[in-house]
Every structure is written in C-alpha cells, then in structure tokens.
Amino acid sequence: MAETATTEHETADARGSYKLQALRVLSEVTTSLAGEHDIEALLGRFLGTMMRLAGATAGAVRVAASGGAHLRLVAAVGLPPEVSERERLVDLDCGACGIAMREGEAREIRGLEPCFARTGLPYFRDCCSMVVVPLRYQGRILGTYNLFLATPGTIPEEVALLFGSIGEHLGMALENARLERENLRMTLTRERQLMANEVHDSLAQTLAYIKMRLAVAQESLAAGERDRTGKYLGDIRQALDTAYGDLRELLGQFRSRMDPLGLVPALERLPETFADRTGIALQFANEVPDLALTADQEVQVYHIVQEALANVTRHSGARRARLALRERGDEIEVTVEDDGLGFFAPGGPPDEHPQRARHLGIGIMRERAQRLGGRIETANLPQGGARVQLVFPRRAAPAAA
Ligand SMILES: Nc1ncnc2c1ncn2[C@@H]1O[C@H](COP(=O)(O)OP(=O)(O)O)[C@@H](O)[C@H]1O
Ligand SMILES: [Mg+2]
C-alpha cells in the first residue's frame, strides 16, 4: 500500500485502531452468536459498530427474502425516513449492491447515481459513497450491511478482510437460524398431523359409532320396540363413556410438554410423578450417558414412552414397571416392562389379536418409531408381564421420515 511520508504515521495509527475495533467486533459477533435467537435483532445491534468501523454516517442491514429474489430491510440508522420506506424491499439485482455482493467481499461504491436514478431520492444523489459488506454463507448471499459515507475513503485492506470475516460469521448465523426455523416448522407440522390422526383414530371413531347407534335407536323407538331401543341406548351410554375417556387421554397427551431440558431429564422425572399418579413403582435405568438426539427424535421417544406407560396403567394390573435406555451396537433401545398380566394369550402373537383392531395406541407408537427409522417390538415376559421396546438407529437421519 502506497503511503505518503506526512500521513504515514497517522494512517498506521488509524489502521491500528481500526484493526483493534474490528477484532473486538469479530470477537463480539462470535460470542453473541452462540446465545442469540433473534438473529435479525443481533444484526441490527451490530449496525452501529459496523458504521463506526467504516466511518459511516448512515447504515442499513438487509436480509434475503422471497427465496433470495429480494433484500428486506431489517434495520436502518441515520437514513431519512423516506429512504428507509423506499428501501424496505429491493430487488437483489437492483444495482451496485448486488454486484458487490456477488463478488463476495466488502467493497466501496463511489457515487450512488444508479440508486438515485432508481429511486429519485435526493439522498442518493448527495450521498458520496457506500460500503457494502455482504453476508454470505457457502456461496449464498444471505444479506448485506450498507454503510453510507459522507466522504469517500478507501477501506484499509485489513478492515475489508475483517469485514469479510464478520460478514461470513453473521451469514452463517443467518443460515443456522433459517434451518432452525425450518426444522421447527417441520416438526410442528408433523406433530399436528399425528395429533389429528390420534383424534381421528380414537374420538372420531367413537363419535361415529354413537351417531350410528342413535339412528337405529330412533328407528326402533319409532317402531315401538322398547327392548331394542333400551339396548341401543345402553350402547350409546357406554360409547359416551369411552369417548369421554378418549378425550381425557388425548387432552393429557396434548398438554404433556416435554421437559425443556430434554428427553433424559424428562424421563428422570417420570418415576416420581408416575408412582404418585398410578401407584405403580417405576424404575428408570439409563445406560446411555451420552445420548445425543435431535429435538424431533426426543419428542418421538418421549411420546412412545408415554403411551407405553399409559398402557401399563390401563391394561397391565402391574405393581412394578421398568423403563430402560440402552445401547446395542449402533442402535438405541428404549424398553418399558411391567410385572402385570401381559398381552392377551401369553405366548401368542399379541399384535394380531382381533380385539386390538380398535386400539391404536400401539399403532401410533409404530408410526412414531418409523419416523425414527426404527421399530416397536412387543412381547410377554417369561416371568409374566409385558414388554414394549423401541429400537432405532443412533445416527439415523430421520429427515425423510
Ligand atoms: N402393558 C400392557 N399389559 C397388558 N396388555 C397391554 C399392555 N399394553 C397394551 N396392552 C394390550 O394391547 C392393547 C392395545 O393397546 P393400544 O394399542 O395402546 O390401545 P388401547 O390402549 O387404546 O387399548 C390394549 O388394549 C391391551 O389389551
Ligand atoms: Mg393405549
């Protein structure tokens, strides 16, 4: 870099302080990112610092919107209101910004006539130059910092490099936040679908049955057949009891939120609440200290355990139950055992029993297991009692499930 003798010292000084500031920002960016959930707010917070680094009088942060076709303004400082309003959403390819961003490094654009021509806003005619710091991640443009300068000044090479580095970090954070949102959306959609299935399979079926029974009861009443009417009314009463039970169970499931700390703490808390509620002593053995599952996997496992335990309460007549988390090679095994009656006909194939047709709890458990890339195995224990086991691959990529 060429430097004249008179300004050499000053420039070196300025550069040194620039560098220091930029390094400070970089370290602030990297430490803030870990705990930050609202990434747009974070970008806004850094705007002032970025402006100071560039010596800017105004600045704006934009993030890619509409699948990358536009840039949306998320924060602005020092811009006249009509400019912020006009710049709320701009085409990615509208001009100099787009070009600078595609080139992928922080750069200064002198003279903003194209922006003036596009918008007719005098601010751009009078503004001298603009620094564009692209936020990119893996070659994709995710956003930009626009820093407006009253007097043009070359950004020192080191600062440009640091801008690039900051841009990359923030770009990565933006991308992570997007993936997280997408993941959450998918999990929510799937969870709603499963809830709808559960309502359909239990409550809706029972209500449909009540409706049919009511129709025949009315017919037999009209025909003056008192006995048959009485029988149908009895059926209806029984079905209403079932519907009420279904509803309570469904509400219980929908309300049961997993411990925000995750699956293992949630399972650790189960024995106490389970014993209080049911009088059945539950033991939890965790043999996988480093169980690292995704949030979606954890939710599936938790619901499966809950249904298995609900069945122990409803059907087993057990005094004791055991919940275990084990590892077998590449597979995780979650076992719920009890010392009760066992599934129908000991030794028989419990899954095919005709009486199971209306009971869908285990069916839904299987569906959840499939999403984990795994399976549910049921068996009667030789010493009596039932065992339900979820087996799924530790490192499954359940994305396609
Ligand atoms: N722990 C258990 N002990 C004995 N029988 C069980 C146990 N778990 C499930 N079952 C039997 O399997 C059937 C199907 O269970 P499920 O599909 O959850 O339906 P539901 O609980 O609505 O009856 C139950 O009706 C019950 O007969
Ligand atoms: Mg059940």
Coordinates of C-alpha atoms and ligand atoms in Angstrom, one line a residue:
M1 CA 0.0 0.0 0.0
A2 CA 1.3 3.4 -1.0
E3 CA 1.6 5.9 1.8
T4 CA 2.9 9.5 1.7
A5 CA 5.5 10.5 4.3
T6 CA 3.3 13.0 6.1
T7 CA 0.3 10.8 6.6
E8 CA 2.2 7.5 7.2
H9 CA 2.2 7.8 10.9
E10 CA -1.5 8.8 11.1
T11 CA -2.6 6.2 8.7
A12 CA -0.7 3.5 10.6
D13 CA -2.3 4.7 13.8
A14 CA -5.8 4.8 12.3
R15 CA -5.3 1.4 10.8
G16 CA -4.1 0.0 14.1
S17 CA -7.2 1.3 15.9
Y18 CA -9.4 0.1 13.0
K19 CA -7.9 -3.3 13.4
L20 CA -8.4 -3.3 17.1
Q21 CA -12.0 -2.3 16.8
A22 CA -12.7 -4.8 14.0
L23 CA -11.2 -7.6 16.1
R24 CA -13.3 -6.5 19.0
V25 CA -16.4 -6.7 16.8
L26 CA -15.4 -10.0 15.4
S27 CA -15.0 -11.5 18.9
E28 CA -18.3 -9.9 20.0
V29 CA -20.0 -11.4 16.9
T30 CA -18.7 -14.8 17.6
T31 CA -19.5 -14.8 21.3
S32 CA -23.0 -13.2 20.8
L33 CA -24.0 -15.8 18.1
A34 CA -24.0 -18.7 20.5
G35 CA -26.7 -17.3 22.7
E36 CA -28.6 -15.4 20.2
H37 CA -32.0 -16.5 19.0
D38 CA -33.3 -13.4 17.3
I39 CA -30.7 -13.1 14.6
E40 CA -32.2 -10.0 12.9
A41 CA -32.1 -8.1 16.2
L42 CA -28.5 -9.2 16.5
L43 CA -27.7 -7.8 13.0
G44 CA -29.4 -4.6 14.0
R45 CA -27.3 -4.3 17.1
F46 CA -24.1 -4.6 15.2
L47 CA -25.1 -1.9 12.7
G48 CA -23.8 0.9 14.9
T49 CA -20.5 -0.8 15.4
M50 CA -20.1 -1.6 11.7
M51 CA -20.9 2.1 10.9
R52 CA -18.2 3.2 13.3
L53 CA -15.7 0.9 11.7
A54 CA -16.4 2.3 8.3
G55 CA -16.7 5.9 9.5
A56 CA -20.3 5.9 8.1
T57 CA -23.0 8.5 8.7
A58 CA -25.8 6.1 8.0
G59 CA -26.3 2.4 7.6
A60 CA -28.7 -0.4 6.8
V61 CA -28.9 -4.1 7.3
R62 CA -30.8 -6.2 4.8
V63 CA -31.5 -9.9 4.6
A64 CA -32.5 -12.0 1.7
A65 CA -36.3 -12.5 1.3
S66 CA -38.7 -14.2 -1.2
G67 CA -36.4 -17.1 -1.7
G68 CA -33.4 -14.8 -2.4
A69 CA -35.0 -12.6 -5.1
H70 CA -35.2 -9.6 -2.8
L71 CA -33.5 -7.9 0.1
R72 CA -35.6 -6.9 3.1
L73 CA -34.5 -4.0 5.3
V74 CA -34.3 -5.2 8.9
A75 CA -32.6 -2.2 10.5
A76 CA -31.5 1.3 9.5
V77 CA -29.6 4.1 11.3
G78 CA -29.2 7.6 10.1
L79 CA -31.3 7.2 6.9
P80 CA -34.1 9.7 6.2
P81 CA -37.5 8.1 6.7
E82 CA -38.4 8.3 3.0
V83 CA -35.2 6.3 2.2
S84 CA -36.0 3.6 4.8
E85 CA -39.5 3.4 3.5
R86 CA -38.5 3.2 -0.2
E87 CA -35.8 0.6 0.6
R88 CA -38.0 -1.7 2.6
L89 CA -37.8 -4.3 -0.1
V90 CA -35.4 -4.1 -3.0
D91 CA -34.5 -6.4 -5.9
L92 CA -31.4 -8.4 -5.2
D93 CA -30.2 -7.4 -8.7
C94 CA -31.1 -3.8 -8.5
G95 CA -27.6 -2.5 -8.9
A96 CA -24.3 -2.0 -7.4
C97 CA -25.1 -3.8 -4.1
G98 CA -26.0 -7.0 -6.0
I99 CA -22.8 -6.9 -7.9
A100 CA -20.6 -6.2 -4.9
M101 CA -22.4 -8.9 -3.0
R102 CA -21.9 -11.5 -5.8
E103 CA -18.2 -10.7 -5.7
G104 CA -18.4 -11.6 -2.1
E105 CA -16.2 -9.1 -0.4
A106 CA -16.7 -5.9 1.4
R107 CA -16.2 -3.0 -1.1
E108 CA -16.8 0.6 -1.5
I109 CA -19.0 2.0 -4.2
R110 CA -18.4 5.6 -5.1
G111 CA -21.2 7.7 -6.4
L112 CA -24.7 6.4 -5.9
E113 CA -26.2 7.8 -9.1
P114 CA -27.7 4.4 -10.1
C115 CA -29.6 4.4 -6.7
F116 CA -30.7 8.0 -7.4
A117 CA -31.9 7.0 -10.9
R118 CA -33.8 4.0 -9.5
T119 CA -35.5 5.8 -6.6
G120 CA -35.4 9.5 -7.4
L121 CA -34.4 10.1 -3.8
P122 CA -32.1 13.1 -3.4
Y123 CA -30.3 11.4 -0.5
F124 CA -28.6 9.1 -3.0
R125 CA -27.6 12.0 -5.2
D126 CA -26.0 13.8 -2.3
C127 CA -24.5 10.8 -0.6
C128 CA -21.0 10.3 -1.6
S129 CA -20.3 6.6 -1.3
M130 CA -21.4 3.3 0.2
V131 CA -19.6 0.3 1.7
V132 CA -21.3 -3.0 1.0
V133 CA -20.5 -5.8 3.4
P134 CA -22.1 -9.0 2.1
L135 CA -23.4 -11.6 4.5
R136 CA -22.6 -14.8 2.7
Y137 CA -22.5 -18.4 3.6
Q138 CA -21.4 -21.3 1.4
G139 CA -21.5 -19.1 -1.7
R140 CA -25.1 -18.0 -1.0
I141 CA -25.9 -14.3 -0.4
L142 CA -28.0 -14.1 2.8
G143 CA -27.9 -10.3 3.4
T144 CA -25.8 -7.2 3.5
Y145 CA -24.7 -4.3 5.5
N146 CA -24.8 -1.0 3.6
L147 CA -22.7 1.7 5.2
F148 CA -23.2 5.2 3.7
L149 CA -20.2 7.6 3.8
A150 CA -20.3 11.4 3.6
T151 CA -16.8 11.5 2.2
P152 CA -15.2 8.7 0.2
G153 CA -12.4 6.9 2.0
T154 CA -10.7 3.8 1.0
I155 CA -11.3 1.0 3.4
P156 CA -7.9 -0.4 4.5
E157 CA -7.3 -3.8 3.2
E158 CA -7.2 -5.3 6.7
V159 CA -10.5 -3.8 7.6
A160 CA -12.0 -5.1 4.4
L161 CA -10.7 -8.6 5.3
L162 CA -12.2 -8.3 8.8
F163 CA -15.5 -7.1 7.3
G164 CA -15.4 -10.2 5.2
S165 CA -14.8 -12.3 8.2
I166 CA -17.6 -10.7 10.2
G167 CA -19.9 -11.0 7.2
E168 CA -19.2 -14.7 7.0
H169 CA -19.9 -15.3 10.7
L170 CA -23.1 -13.4 10.5
G171 CA -24.1 -15.1 7.3
M172 CA -23.5 -18.5 9.0
A173 CA -25.7 -17.4 11.9
L174 CA -28.4 -16.3 9.5
E175 CA -28.4 -19.6 7.7
N176 CA -28.4 -21.5 11.0
A177 CA -31.4 -19.5 12.2
R178 CA -33.2 -20.3 8.9
L179 CA -32.5 -24.0 9.2
E180 CA -33.7 -24.0 12.8
R181 CA -36.9 -22.2 11.9
E182 CA -37.5 -24.7 9.0
N183 CA -36.8 -27.6 11.3
L184 CA -39.2 -26.3 13.9
R185 CA -41.9 -25.8 11.3
M186 CA -41.5 -29.3 10.0
T187 CA -41.6 -30.8 13.5
L188 CA -44.7 -28.8 14.3
T189 CA -46.5 -29.8 11.1
R190 CA -45.7 -33.4 11.7
E191 CA -46.7 -33.3 15.3
R192 CA -50.1 -31.7 14.3
Q193 CA -50.6 -34.4 11.7
L194 CA -50.0 -37.1 14.3
M195 CA -52.4 -35.3 16.8
A196 CA -55.0 -35.2 14.0
N197 CA -54.5 -38.9 13.4
E198 CA -54.9 -39.6 17.1
V199 CA -58.2 -37.7 17.3
H200 CA -59.4 -39.4 14.2
D201 CA -58.4 -42.8 15.4
S202 CA -59.9 -42.6 18.8
L203 CA -62.5 -39.9 19.4
A204 CA -63.8 -39.5 15.9
Q205 CA -64.4 -43.3 15.6
T206 CA -66.3 -43.5 18.8
L207 CA -68.4 -40.5 17.9
A208 CA -69.2 -42.0 14.5
Y209 CA -70.3 -45.2 16.3
I210 CA -72.6 -43.2 18.6
K211 CA -74.2 -41.5 15.6
M212 CA -75.0 -44.8 14.0
R213 CA -76.3 -46.2 17.2
L214 CA -78.5 -43.2 17.7
A215 CA -80.0 -43.6 14.2
V216 CA -81.0 -47.2 14.9
A217 CA -82.3 -46.3 18.4
Q218 CA -84.6 -43.7 16.8
E219 CA -85.9 -46.3 14.3
S220 CA -86.6 -48.9 16.9
L221 CA -88.3 -46.2 19.1
A222 CA -90.5 -45.2 16.2
A223 CA -91.4 -48.9 15.6
G224 CA -92.3 -49.1 19.3
E225 CA -89.6 -51.8 20.1
R226 CA -88.8 -50.8 23.6
D227 CA -86.3 -53.6 24.3
R228 CA -84.2 -52.9 21.3
T229 CA -84.3 -49.2 22.0
G230 CA -83.1 -49.8 25.5
K231 CA -80.2 -51.9 24.3
Y232 CA -79.1 -49.2 21.8
L233 CA -79.3 -46.6 24.4
G234 CA -77.2 -48.7 26.6
D235 CA -74.6 -48.9 23.8
I236 CA -74.7 -45.2 23.4
R237 CA -74.1 -44.6 27.0
Q238 CA -71.2 -47.0 27.0
A239 CA -69.7 -45.4 23.9
L240 CA -70.1 -41.9 25.5
D241 CA -68.0 -43.2 28.4
T242 CA -65.4 -44.4 26.0
A243 CA -65.5 -41.1 24.1
Y244 CA -65.0 -39.2 27.4
G245 CA -62.1 -41.4 28.3
D246 CA -60.6 -40.9 24.8
L247 CA -60.9 -37.2 25.2
R248 CA -59.3 -37.1 28.6
E249 CA -56.4 -39.2 27.3
L250 CA -56.0 -37.0 24.2
L251 CA -56.0 -33.8 26.3
G252 CA -53.5 -35.4 28.6
Q253 CA -51.2 -36.2 25.6
F254 CA -51.6 -32.8 24.0
R255 CA -50.9 -31.0 27.3
S256 CA -47.9 -33.1 28.2
R257 CA -45.0 -30.9 27.3
M258 CA -41.6 -32.5 27.4
D259 CA -39.1 -31.0 29.9
P260 CA -37.4 -28.1 28.1
L261 CA -34.1 -29.5 29.3
G262 CA -34.6 -32.5 27.0
L263 CA -35.5 -36.2 27.0
V264 CA -33.3 -37.6 29.7
P265 CA -34.3 -35.0 32.4
A266 CA -37.9 -35.6 31.3
L267 CA -37.6 -39.4 31.7
E268 CA -35.7 -38.9 35.0
R269 CA -38.7 -37.1 36.4
L270 CA -41.2 -39.7 35.3
P271 CA -40.8 -42.3 38.1
E272 CA -41.9 -39.9 40.8
T273 CA -45.0 -38.5 39.0
F274 CA -45.9 -41.9 37.7
A275 CA -45.9 -43.6 41.1
D276 CA -47.9 -40.7 42.5
R277 CA -50.5 -40.9 39.8
T278 CA -50.8 -44.6 39.4
G279 CA -49.4 -46.3 42.5
I280 CA -47.2 -48.4 40.2
A281 CA -43.5 -48.2 41.2
L282 CA -41.4 -47.2 38.1
Q283 CA -37.7 -47.6 37.9
F284 CA -35.6 -45.8 35.3
A285 CA -32.3 -47.1 34.2
N286 CA -30.2 -45.0 31.9
E287 CA -27.2 -46.8 30.4
V288 CA -26.6 -44.3 27.7
P289 CA -25.0 -41.3 29.3
D290 CA -24.2 -39.5 26.1
L291 CA -27.5 -39.9 24.3
A292 CA -27.4 -37.1 21.7
L293 CA -30.7 -36.9 19.8
T294 CA -32.3 -34.2 17.7
A295 CA -35.3 -32.4 19.2
D296 CA -37.7 -34.2 16.9
Q297 CA -36.2 -37.6 17.9
E298 CA -36.5 -36.7 21.5
V299 CA -40.2 -35.8 21.2
Q300 CA -40.9 -39.1 19.4
V301 CA -39.2 -41.2 22.0
Y302 CA -40.9 -39.3 24.8
H303 CA -44.4 -39.8 23.3
I304 CA -43.7 -43.5 22.7
V305 CA -42.6 -43.9 26.4
Q306 CA -45.7 -42.1 27.5
E307 CA -48.1 -44.3 25.5
A308 CA -46.3 -47.4 26.7
L309 CA -46.7 -46.2 30.3
A310 CA -50.3 -45.3 29.8
N311 CA -50.9 -48.8 28.6
V312 CA -49.2 -50.2 31.7
T313 CA -51.6 -48.1 33.8
R314 CA -54.7 -49.1 31.9
H315 CA -54.1 -52.7 31.0
S316 CA -51.4 -54.4 32.9
G317 CA -52.6 -54.5 36.5
A318 CA -48.9 -54.3 37.3
R319 CA -47.3 -53.3 40.6
R320 CA -43.9 -52.5 39.2
A321 CA -42.6 -51.2 35.9
R322 CA -39.2 -50.5 34.5
L323 CA -38.0 -48.1 31.9
A324 CA -34.6 -48.6 30.4
L325 CA -32.4 -46.8 27.9
R326 CA -29.7 -49.0 26.4
E327 CA -27.3 -49.1 23.5
R328 CA -26.8 -52.1 21.3
G329 CA -24.2 -51.5 18.7
D330 CA -25.5 -48.7 16.6
E331 CA -29.0 -48.9 17.9
I332 CA -30.7 -47.3 20.9
E333 CA -33.2 -49.4 22.8
V334 CA -35.9 -48.0 24.9
T335 CA -37.7 -50.6 27.0
V336 CA -40.9 -50.4 29.1
E337 CA -41.5 -53.6 31.1
D338 CA -44.1 -54.4 33.7
D339 CA -44.9 -57.3 36.0
G340 CA -48.6 -57.4 35.1
L341 CA -50.9 -59.7 33.1
G342 CA -49.0 -59.5 29.8
F343 CA -50.5 -59.1 26.4
F344 CA -53.5 -61.3 25.6
A345 CA -52.9 -65.1 25.4
P346 CA -49.4 -65.5 26.8
G347 CA -47.0 -66.5 24.1
G348 CA -49.5 -65.7 21.3
P349 CA -48.9 -63.0 18.8
P350 CA -50.3 -60.0 20.6
D351 CA -50.2 -57.7 17.6
E352 CA -52.6 -59.8 15.5
H353 CA -55.2 -60.2 18.2
P354 CA -58.6 -59.1 16.7
Q355 CA -59.5 -57.2 19.8
R356 CA -56.6 -54.9 19.0
A357 CA -58.3 -53.6 15.9
R358 CA -59.9 -50.6 17.7
H359 CA -56.9 -49.9 19.8
L360 CA -54.5 -47.6 18.0
G361 CA -52.1 -46.6 20.7
I362 CA -49.5 -49.2 19.7
G363 CA -50.2 -48.4 16.0
I364 CA -49.3 -44.7 16.7
M365 CA -46.2 -45.9 18.6
R366 CA -45.2 -47.8 15.5
E367 CA -45.7 -44.8 13.3
R368 CA -43.5 -42.7 15.6
A369 CA -40.9 -45.5 15.6
Q370 CA -40.8 -45.5 11.8
R371 CA -40.1 -41.8 11.8
L372 CA -37.0 -42.6 13.9
G373 CA -36.1 -45.2 11.3
G374 CA -36.8 -47.8 13.9
R375 CA -39.4 -50.3 15.1
I376 CA -41.6 -51.3 18.1
E377 CA -41.3 -54.8 19.4
T378 CA -43.9 -56.2 21.9
A379 CA -43.5 -59.4 23.9
N380 CA -44.7 -61.2 27.0
L381 CA -42.0 -61.8 29.6
P382 CA -41.3 -65.4 30.7
Q383 CA -41.8 -64.4 34.3
G384 CA -45.1 -62.7 33.4
G385 CA -45.8 -59.1 32.4
A386 CA -45.4 -57.3 29.1
R387 CA -42.5 -55.6 27.4
V388 CA -42.7 -52.9 24.8
Q389 CA -39.4 -52.0 23.1
L390 CA -38.5 -49.2 20.8
V391 CA -35.3 -49.9 18.8
F392 CA -33.9 -47.2 16.5
P393 CA -30.5 -46.4 14.9
R394 CA -28.5 -44.0 16.9
R395 CA -27.3 -42.0 13.9
A396 CA -30.4 -42.2 11.8
A397 CA -31.1 -39.3 9.5
P398 CA -34.8 -39.1 10.1
A399 CA -35.2 -36.2 7.8
A400 CA -37.1 -38.1 5.1
A401 CA -39.4 -39.8 7.5
Ligands
LIG1 N1 -48.6 -53.3 29.4 C1 -49.6 -54.0 28.9 N2 -50.1 -55.1 29.6 C2 -51.1 -55.8 29.1 N3 -51.8 -55.5 28.0 C3 -51.4 -54.5 27.2 C4 -50.3 -53.6 27.7 N4 -50.1 -52.7 26.8 C5 -51.1 -52.9 25.8 N5 -51.8 -53.9 26.1 C6 -52.9 -54.5 25.3 O1 -52.8 -54.1 24.0 C7 -53.9 -53.4 23.6 C8 -53.6 -52.3 22.6 O2 -53.0 -51.2 23.2 P1 -53.2 -49.8 22.5 O3 -52.9 -50.0 21.0 O4 -52.4 -48.8 23.2 O5 -54.7 -49.5 22.6 P2 -55.6 -49.0 23.9 O6 -54.6 -48.6 25.0 O7 -56.4 -47.9 23.4 O8 -56.4 -50.2 24.3 C9 -54.6 -53.0 24.8 O9 -56.0 -52.8 24.7 C10 -54.2 -54.0 25.8 O10 -55.1 -55.1 25.7
MG2 MG -53.1 -47.4 24.7

